């Protein structure tokens, strides 16, 4: 069984009919990846120069904060920085339109977070074990606690040379959470407040964030879990786009370059099935509220 739920159409956003929107909502919340094989995000002729080497000042990403209009992780300056800002801001807006067209229930509920441009080839890239995204993991970020809000991401492969982006996708969240929960260290009372006071986190880290970070780390460290034969390999071709809850779907990116990604947050109460959110799954395991 594949973890991809596919949708036709190359117009952005694709004009989905209500039955397709219902199929998309059910699939996404069940931990499927909404896959648009022919939905390309168009790079304008004057933007093609950003697909050359040398713009990135960071190991992985050039990032953009749509709320502030600021760029990070790039050597681009002046006109180039302005052009990169336009490209990434266009992607942020297009991603929002895409989600609203595909899942109208989330309209007005999703909160736009960072945009990222990932020009660097993943294969052979070096990173610390914790930052190694070639290992299966669910997303959780130490400096950005979500307090239980979902991490919903739109990706587009914009590789000009036609290279696919290679992912591996693991078992559903509930079974993975059950598999790991007993070995996750319990939160230390007071440490969240200390993190916030030291300025280490943007907002207070809840017990939910604690468990998600520990789960993320434990998954990446577990050699036998990483080799699990239940994993599905997926190649997202150049010119395709996909939508996925990366806090729920265990994923690893093993090869590819030139992707755009837009993050949104969503309060689980806005889901059709809030009980499928990582927050509710972990709360069931903990037997108490975590956020
Ligand atoms: C990740 O979220 O782990 C990486 C996904 C990607 O860059 O394709
Ligand atoms: Fe990730």
Tab-separated table of C-alpha atoms and ligand atoms in Angstrom:
chain	number	residue	atom	x	y	z
A	1	UNK	CA	0.000	0.000	0.000
A	2	UNK	CA	1.363	3.385	-0.930
A	3	UNK	CA	1.441	6.392	1.356
A	4	UNK	CA	0.755	8.690	-1.590
A	5	UNK	CA	-2.731	9.997	-2.298
A	6	UNK	CA	-2.539	11.388	-5.833
A	7	UNK	CA	-4.358	14.255	-7.498
A	8	UNK	CA	-4.343	15.307	-11.145
A	9	UNK	CA	-3.929	18.783	-12.450
A	10	UNK	CA	-1.202	21.205	-13.402
A	11	UNK	CA	-3.063	24.462	-12.741
A	12	UNK	CA	-2.028	26.170	-9.485
A	13	UNK	CA	-4.110	25.841	-7.389
A	14	UNK	CA	-5.779	22.732	-8.823
A	15	UNK	CA	-9.567	23.089	-9.032
A	16	UNK	CA	-10.617	20.163	-6.814
A	17	UNK	CA	-14.294	19.209	-6.655
A	18	UNK	CA	-15.884	18.585	-3.215
A	19	UNK	CA	-15.497	14.791	-3.410
A	20	UNK	CA	-11.764	15.206	-4.090
A	21	UNK	CA	-11.454	17.721	-1.249
A	22	UNK	CA	-13.087	15.201	1.090
A	23	UNK	CA	-10.692	12.492	-0.117
A	24	UNK	CA	-7.758	14.856	0.451
A	25	UNK	CA	-8.842	15.779	3.986
A	26	UNK	CA	-9.345	12.167	5.037
A	27	UNK	CA	-6.040	11.065	3.520
A	28	UNK	CA	-3.940	13.924	4.899
A	29	UNK	CA	-5.283	13.528	8.427
A	30	UNK	CA	-4.754	9.764	8.206
A	31	UNK	CA	-1.049	10.341	7.556
A	32	UNK	CA	-0.971	10.093	3.773
A	33	UNK	CA	1.034	12.439	1.573
A	34	UNK	CA	-1.118	14.445	-0.843
A	35	UNK	CA	0.769	14.105	-4.078
A	36	UNK	CA	0.412	16.309	-7.151
A	37	UNK	CA	2.682	14.724	-9.776
A	38	UNK	CA	2.019	17.387	-12.435
A	39	UNK	CA	1.757	20.444	-10.207
A	40	UNK	CA	4.914	22.442	-10.907
A	41	UNK	CA	5.739	25.694	-9.185
A	42	UNK	CA	6.898	27.945	-12.013
A	43	UNK	CA	10.273	29.616	-11.729
A	44	UNK	CA	10.275	32.844	-13.746
A	45	UNK	CA	13.121	33.403	-16.261
A	46	UNK	CA	14.699	36.114	-14.081
A	47	UNK	CA	14.607	33.703	-11.102
A	48	UNK	CA	16.497	30.884	-12.820
A	49	UNK	CA	19.795	32.293	-11.637
A	50	UNK	CA	18.860	31.233	-8.096
A	51	UNK	CA	19.070	27.607	-9.216
A	52	UNK	CA	22.823	27.968	-9.692
A	53	UNK	CA	25.308	27.152	-6.906
A	54	UNK	CA	26.570	29.720	-4.475
A	55	UNK	CA	23.540	31.511	-3.011
A	56	UNK	CA	23.367	29.444	0.141
A	57	UNK	CA	25.369	30.531	3.171
A	58	UNK	CA	24.059	27.680	5.308
A	59	UNK	CA	24.352	23.893	5.210
A	60	UNK	CA	20.759	23.226	4.241
A	61	UNK	CA	18.382	26.059	3.631
A	62	UNK	CA	17.815	29.603	2.642
A	63	UNK	CA	14.945	30.666	4.860
A	64	UNK	CA	12.343	33.381	4.568
A	65	UNK	CA	10.045	34.750	7.236
A	66	UNK	CA	6.874	35.870	5.419
A	67	UNK	CA	5.625	37.800	8.450
A	68	UNK	CA	8.734	39.989	8.610
A	69	UNK	CA	9.872	39.729	4.989
A	70	UNK	CA	13.374	38.732	6.104
A	71	UNK	CA	15.772	36.281	4.449
A	72	UNK	CA	18.304	34.076	6.257
A	73	UNK	CA	21.089	31.724	5.244
A	74	UNK	CA	21.949	33.393	1.943
A	75	UNK	CA	24.842	35.367	0.516
A	76	UNK	CA	22.452	37.238	-1.799
A	77	UNK	CA	22.483	41.023	-1.391
A	78	UNK	CA	20.763	44.027	-2.933
A	79	UNK	CA	18.822	43.212	-6.122
A	80	UNK	CA	19.561	39.513	-5.690
A	81	UNK	CA	18.179	39.464	-2.166
A	82	UNK	CA	15.098	41.301	-3.428
A	83	UNK	CA	14.635	38.736	-6.223
A	84	UNK	CA	15.016	35.823	-3.829
A	85	UNK	CA	12.530	37.469	-1.475
A	86	UNK	CA	10.013	37.766	-4.329
A	87	UNK	CA	10.471	34.110	-5.283
A	88	UNK	CA	10.032	32.833	-1.747
A	89	UNK	CA	7.179	35.138	-0.955
A	90	UNK	CA	5.431	34.007	-4.142
A	91	UNK	CA	5.857	30.416	-2.978
A	92	UNK	CA	4.431	31.240	0.461
A	93	UNK	CA	1.298	32.746	-1.105
A	94	UNK	CA	0.956	29.952	-3.668
A	95	UNK	CA	1.242	27.318	-0.913
A	96	UNK	CA	-1.518	28.962	1.070
A	97	UNK	CA	-3.775	29.005	-2.021
A	98	UNK	CA	-2.951	25.361	-2.639
A	99	UNK	CA	-3.967	24.264	0.859
A	100	UNK	CA	-7.129	26.341	0.749
A	101	UNK	CA	-8.107	24.775	-2.583
A	102	UNK	CA	-7.374	21.252	-1.428
A	103	UNK	CA	-8.682	21.433	2.156
A	104	UNK	CA	-11.215	24.256	2.351
A	105	UNK	CA	-11.867	23.392	6.025
A	106	UNK	CA	-8.435	24.773	6.915
A	107	UNK	CA	-9.108	28.131	5.243
A	108	UNK	CA	-8.534	30.925	7.741
A	109	UNK	CA	-7.208	28.385	10.278
A	110	UNK	CA	-3.664	27.763	9.054
A	111	UNK	CA	-0.962	30.080	10.308
A	112	UNK	CA	1.837	30.793	7.851
A	113	UNK	CA	5.337	30.119	9.226
A	114	UNK	CA	8.739	29.887	7.489
A	115	UNK	CA	9.447	29.386	3.807
A	116	UNK	CA	12.568	27.482	2.850
A	117	UNK	CA	14.540	27.059	-0.343
A	118	UNK	CA	16.712	23.946	-0.271
A	119	UNK	CA	19.298	24.290	-3.030
A	120	UNK	CA	21.889	21.932	-1.539
A	121	UNK	CA	22.145	18.290	-2.658
A	122	UNK	CA	21.059	16.053	0.227
A	123	UNK	CA	23.112	12.973	-0.718
A	124	UNK	CA	26.583	13.213	0.800
A	125	UNK	CA	25.715	16.288	2.868
A	126	UNK	CA	27.288	16.082	6.325
A	127	UNK	CA	25.329	16.874	9.458
A	128	UNK	CA	25.224	15.921	13.118
A	129	UNK	CA	23.125	12.810	13.900
A	130	UNK	CA	20.355	15.000	15.331
A	131	UNK	CA	20.201	17.157	12.190
A	132	UNK	CA	20.562	14.249	9.789
A	133	UNK	CA	17.324	14.318	7.794
A	134	UNK	CA	18.377	11.258	5.792
A	135	UNK	CA	17.236	9.328	8.887
A	136	UNK	CA	13.508	8.657	9.407
A	137	UNK	CA	11.968	11.121	11.833
A	138	UNK	CA	8.931	13.207	12.636
A	139	UNK	CA	9.524	16.943	12.676
A	140	UNK	CA	10.087	18.707	16.008
A	141	UNK	CA	12.414	21.678	16.403
A	142	UNK	CA	14.177	22.541	19.687
A	143	UNK	CA	13.906	26.312	19.259
A	144	UNK	CA	10.313	26.297	17.963
A	145	UNK	CA	7.875	24.643	20.325
A	146	UNK	CA	4.398	24.253	18.802
A	147	UNK	CA	2.460	23.441	22.001
A	148	UNK	CA	0.593	20.756	20.087
A	149	UNK	CA	-0.102	22.692	16.927
A	150	UNK	CA	0.404	20.745	13.729
A	151	UNK	CA	3.308	21.155	11.299
A	152	UNK	CA	1.810	21.145	7.819
A	153	UNK	CA	4.216	21.489	4.912
A	154	UNK	CA	3.986	22.070	1.185
A	155	UNK	CA	6.960	20.949	-0.931
A	156	UNK	CA	7.770	21.500	-4.597
A	157	UNK	CA	10.640	19.960	-6.479
A	158	UNK	CA	11.959	22.742	-8.737
A	159	UNK	CA	15.152	21.012	-9.840
A	160	UNK	CA	16.081	22.384	-13.282
A	161	UNK	CA	17.971	19.208	-14.227
A	162	UNK	CA	15.030	16.901	-13.712
A	163	UNK	CA	16.397	15.167	-10.624
A	164	UNK	CA	13.830	13.530	-8.349
A	165	UNK	CA	13.720	14.209	-4.599
A	166	UNK	CA	14.038	10.885	-2.807
A	167	UNK	CA	12.189	10.198	0.419
A	168	UNK	CA	11.662	7.209	2.644
A	169	UNK	CA	8.419	7.088	4.624
A	170	UNK	CA	7.891	4.981	7.741
A	171	UNK	CA	5.064	3.366	9.707
A	172	UNK	CA	2.024	5.376	10.907
A	173	UNK	CA	2.451	7.753	13.861
A	174	UNK	CA	0.330	5.888	16.402
A	175	UNK	CA	2.315	2.656	16.090
A	176	UNK	CA	5.662	4.463	16.111
A	177	UNK	CA	4.665	6.502	19.155
A	178	UNK	CA	3.593	3.301	20.937
A	179	UNK	CA	6.860	1.610	19.977
A	180	UNK	CA	9.016	4.426	21.414
A	181	UNK	CA	6.950	6.011	24.191
A	182	UNK	CA	8.126	3.938	27.164
A	183	UNK	CA	11.793	4.693	26.442
A	184	UNK	CA	11.385	8.445	26.098
A	185	UNK	CA	12.779	10.356	29.103
A	186	UNK	CA	10.034	12.073	31.110
A	187	UNK	CA	10.042	15.886	31.214
A	188	UNK	CA	11.888	17.481	34.119
A	189	UNK	CA	9.596	19.918	35.975
A	190	UNK	CA	10.764	23.520	35.604
A	191	UNK	CA	13.058	22.925	32.624
A	192	UNK	CA	10.573	24.415	30.140
A	193	UNK	CA	10.434	27.646	32.070
A	194	UNK	CA	14.226	27.718	32.264
A	195	UNK	CA	14.509	27.233	28.493
A	196	UNK	CA	12.087	30.101	27.888
A	197	UNK	CA	13.861	32.391	30.354
A	198	UNK	CA	17.235	31.668	28.794
A	199	UNK	CA	15.785	32.593	25.404
A	200	UNK	CA	16.468	29.094	24.031
A	201	UNK	CA	12.907	28.639	22.843
A	202	UNK	CA	10.490	30.882	21.014
A	203	UNK	CA	7.549	30.508	23.378
A	204	UNK	CA	7.288	28.049	26.236
A	205	UNK	CA	8.104	24.398	25.618
A	206	UNK	CA	5.229	22.171	26.707
A	207	UNK	CA	5.444	18.520	27.681
A	208	UNK	CA	4.136	17.828	24.174
A	209	UNK	CA	7.194	19.530	22.670
A	210	UNK	CA	9.432	17.608	25.040
A	211	UNK	CA	8.026	14.252	23.910
A	212	UNK	CA	8.112	15.156	20.224
A	213	UNK	CA	11.783	16.196	20.459
A	214	UNK	CA	12.693	13.019	22.329
A	215	UNK	CA	10.746	10.949	19.810
A	216	UNK	CA	12.499	12.701	16.907
A	217	UNK	CA	15.910	11.973	18.443
A	218	UNK	CA	15.076	8.388	19.447
A	219	UNK	CA	13.820	7.545	15.952
A	220	UNK	CA	16.979	8.882	14.291
A	221	UNK	CA	19.219	6.993	16.735
A	222	UNK	CA	17.474	3.612	16.468
A	223	UNK	CA	19.376	1.573	13.895
A	224	UNK	CA	16.884	-1.274	13.654
A	225	UNK	CA	13.958	1.130	13.314
A	226	UNK	CA	15.809	2.888	10.489
A	227	UNK	CA	16.231	-0.392	8.623
A	228	UNK	CA	12.621	-1.478	9.053
A	229	UNK	CA	11.432	-3.186	5.897
A	230	UNK	CA	8.010	-1.537	6.176
A	231	UNK	CA	9.518	1.646	4.806
A	232	UNK	CA	8.309	2.962	1.455
A	233	UNK	CA	10.732	4.678	-0.929
A	234	UNK	CA	9.213	7.569	-2.862
A	235	UNK	CA	10.726	9.602	-5.706
A	236	UNK	CA	9.118	13.010	-6.170
A	237	UNK	CA	9.960	14.039	-9.738
A	238	UNK	CA	11.017	17.525	-10.737
A	239	UNK	CA	7.860	19.496	-11.428
A	240	UNK	CA	5.815	17.792	-8.691
A	241	UNK	CA	4.424	19.096	-5.387
A	242	UNK	CA	3.207	17.440	-2.201
A	243	UNK	CA	1.494	18.306	1.079
A	244	UNK	CA	2.226	16.441	4.298
A	245	UNK	CA	1.907	16.681	8.072
A	246	UNK	CA	5.614	16.219	8.848
A	247	UNK	CA	4.956	16.031	12.603
A	248	UNK	CA	2.965	12.849	11.904
A	249	UNK	CA	4.494	11.165	8.871
A	250	UNK	CA	7.894	9.573	9.546
A	251	UNK	CA	10.058	10.778	6.684
A	252	UNK	CA	13.663	10.873	5.533
A	253	UNK	CA	15.001	12.811	2.560
A	254	UNK	CA	17.890	10.891	1.035
A	255	UNK	CA	18.705	12.638	-2.257
A	256	UNK	CA	17.734	15.593	-4.380
A	257	UNK	CA	18.262	19.335	-4.511
A	258	UNK	CA	16.323	22.450	-5.357
A	259	UNK	CA	13.131	22.131	-3.372
A	260	UNK	CA	10.889	24.818	-2.005
A	261	UNK	CA	9.024	24.209	1.241
A	262	UNK	CA	6.396	26.218	3.096
A	263	UNK	CA	5.417	25.511	6.703
A	264	UNK	CA	2.011	26.195	8.259
A	265	UNK	CA	0.748	25.578	11.768
A	266	UNK	CA	-2.726	24.377	12.577
A	267	UNK	CA	-4.495	23.949	15.893
A	268	UNK	CA	-5.575	20.279	16.055
A	269	UNK	CA	-9.096	21.341	17.067
A	270	UNK	CA	-9.504	22.597	13.487
A	271	UNK	CA	-8.937	19.102	12.089
A	272	UNK	CA	-11.796	16.891	10.982
A	273	UNK	CA	-10.229	14.152	13.140
A	274	UNK	CA	-8.334	15.853	15.995
A	275	UNK	CA	-7.862	12.437	17.641
A	276	UNK	CA	-5.331	11.622	14.925
A	277	UNK	CA	-3.057	14.518	15.873
A	278	UNK	CA	0.285	13.653	17.489
A	279	UNK	CA	-0.880	15.671	20.514
A	280	UNK	CA	-3.879	13.437	21.111
A	281	UNK	CA	-1.978	10.244	20.358
A	282	UNK	CA	0.750	11.156	22.869
A	283	UNK	CA	-1.821	12.306	25.442
A	284	UNK	CA	-3.501	8.913	25.205
A	285	UNK	CA	-0.160	7.230	25.887
A	286	UNK	CA	0.698	9.606	28.742
A	287	UNK	CA	-2.793	9.483	30.247
A	288	UNK	CA	-2.805	13.235	30.761
A	289	UNK	CA	-2.831	16.601	29.003
A	290	UNK	CA	0.502	17.559	27.431
A	291	UNK	CA	-0.121	21.110	26.218
B	1	LIG	C1	12.874	16.926	6.167
B	1	LIG	O1	11.882	17.595	6.491
B	1	LIG	O2	13.316	16.125	6.954
B	1	LIG	C2	13.538	17.121	4.825
B	1	LIG	C3	12.563	17.076	3.720
B	1	LIG	C4	13.167	17.571	2.428
B	1	LIG	O3	13.985	18.484	2.451
B	1	LIG	O4	12.784	17.036	1.374
B	2	LIG	FE1	11.841	16.552	8.568
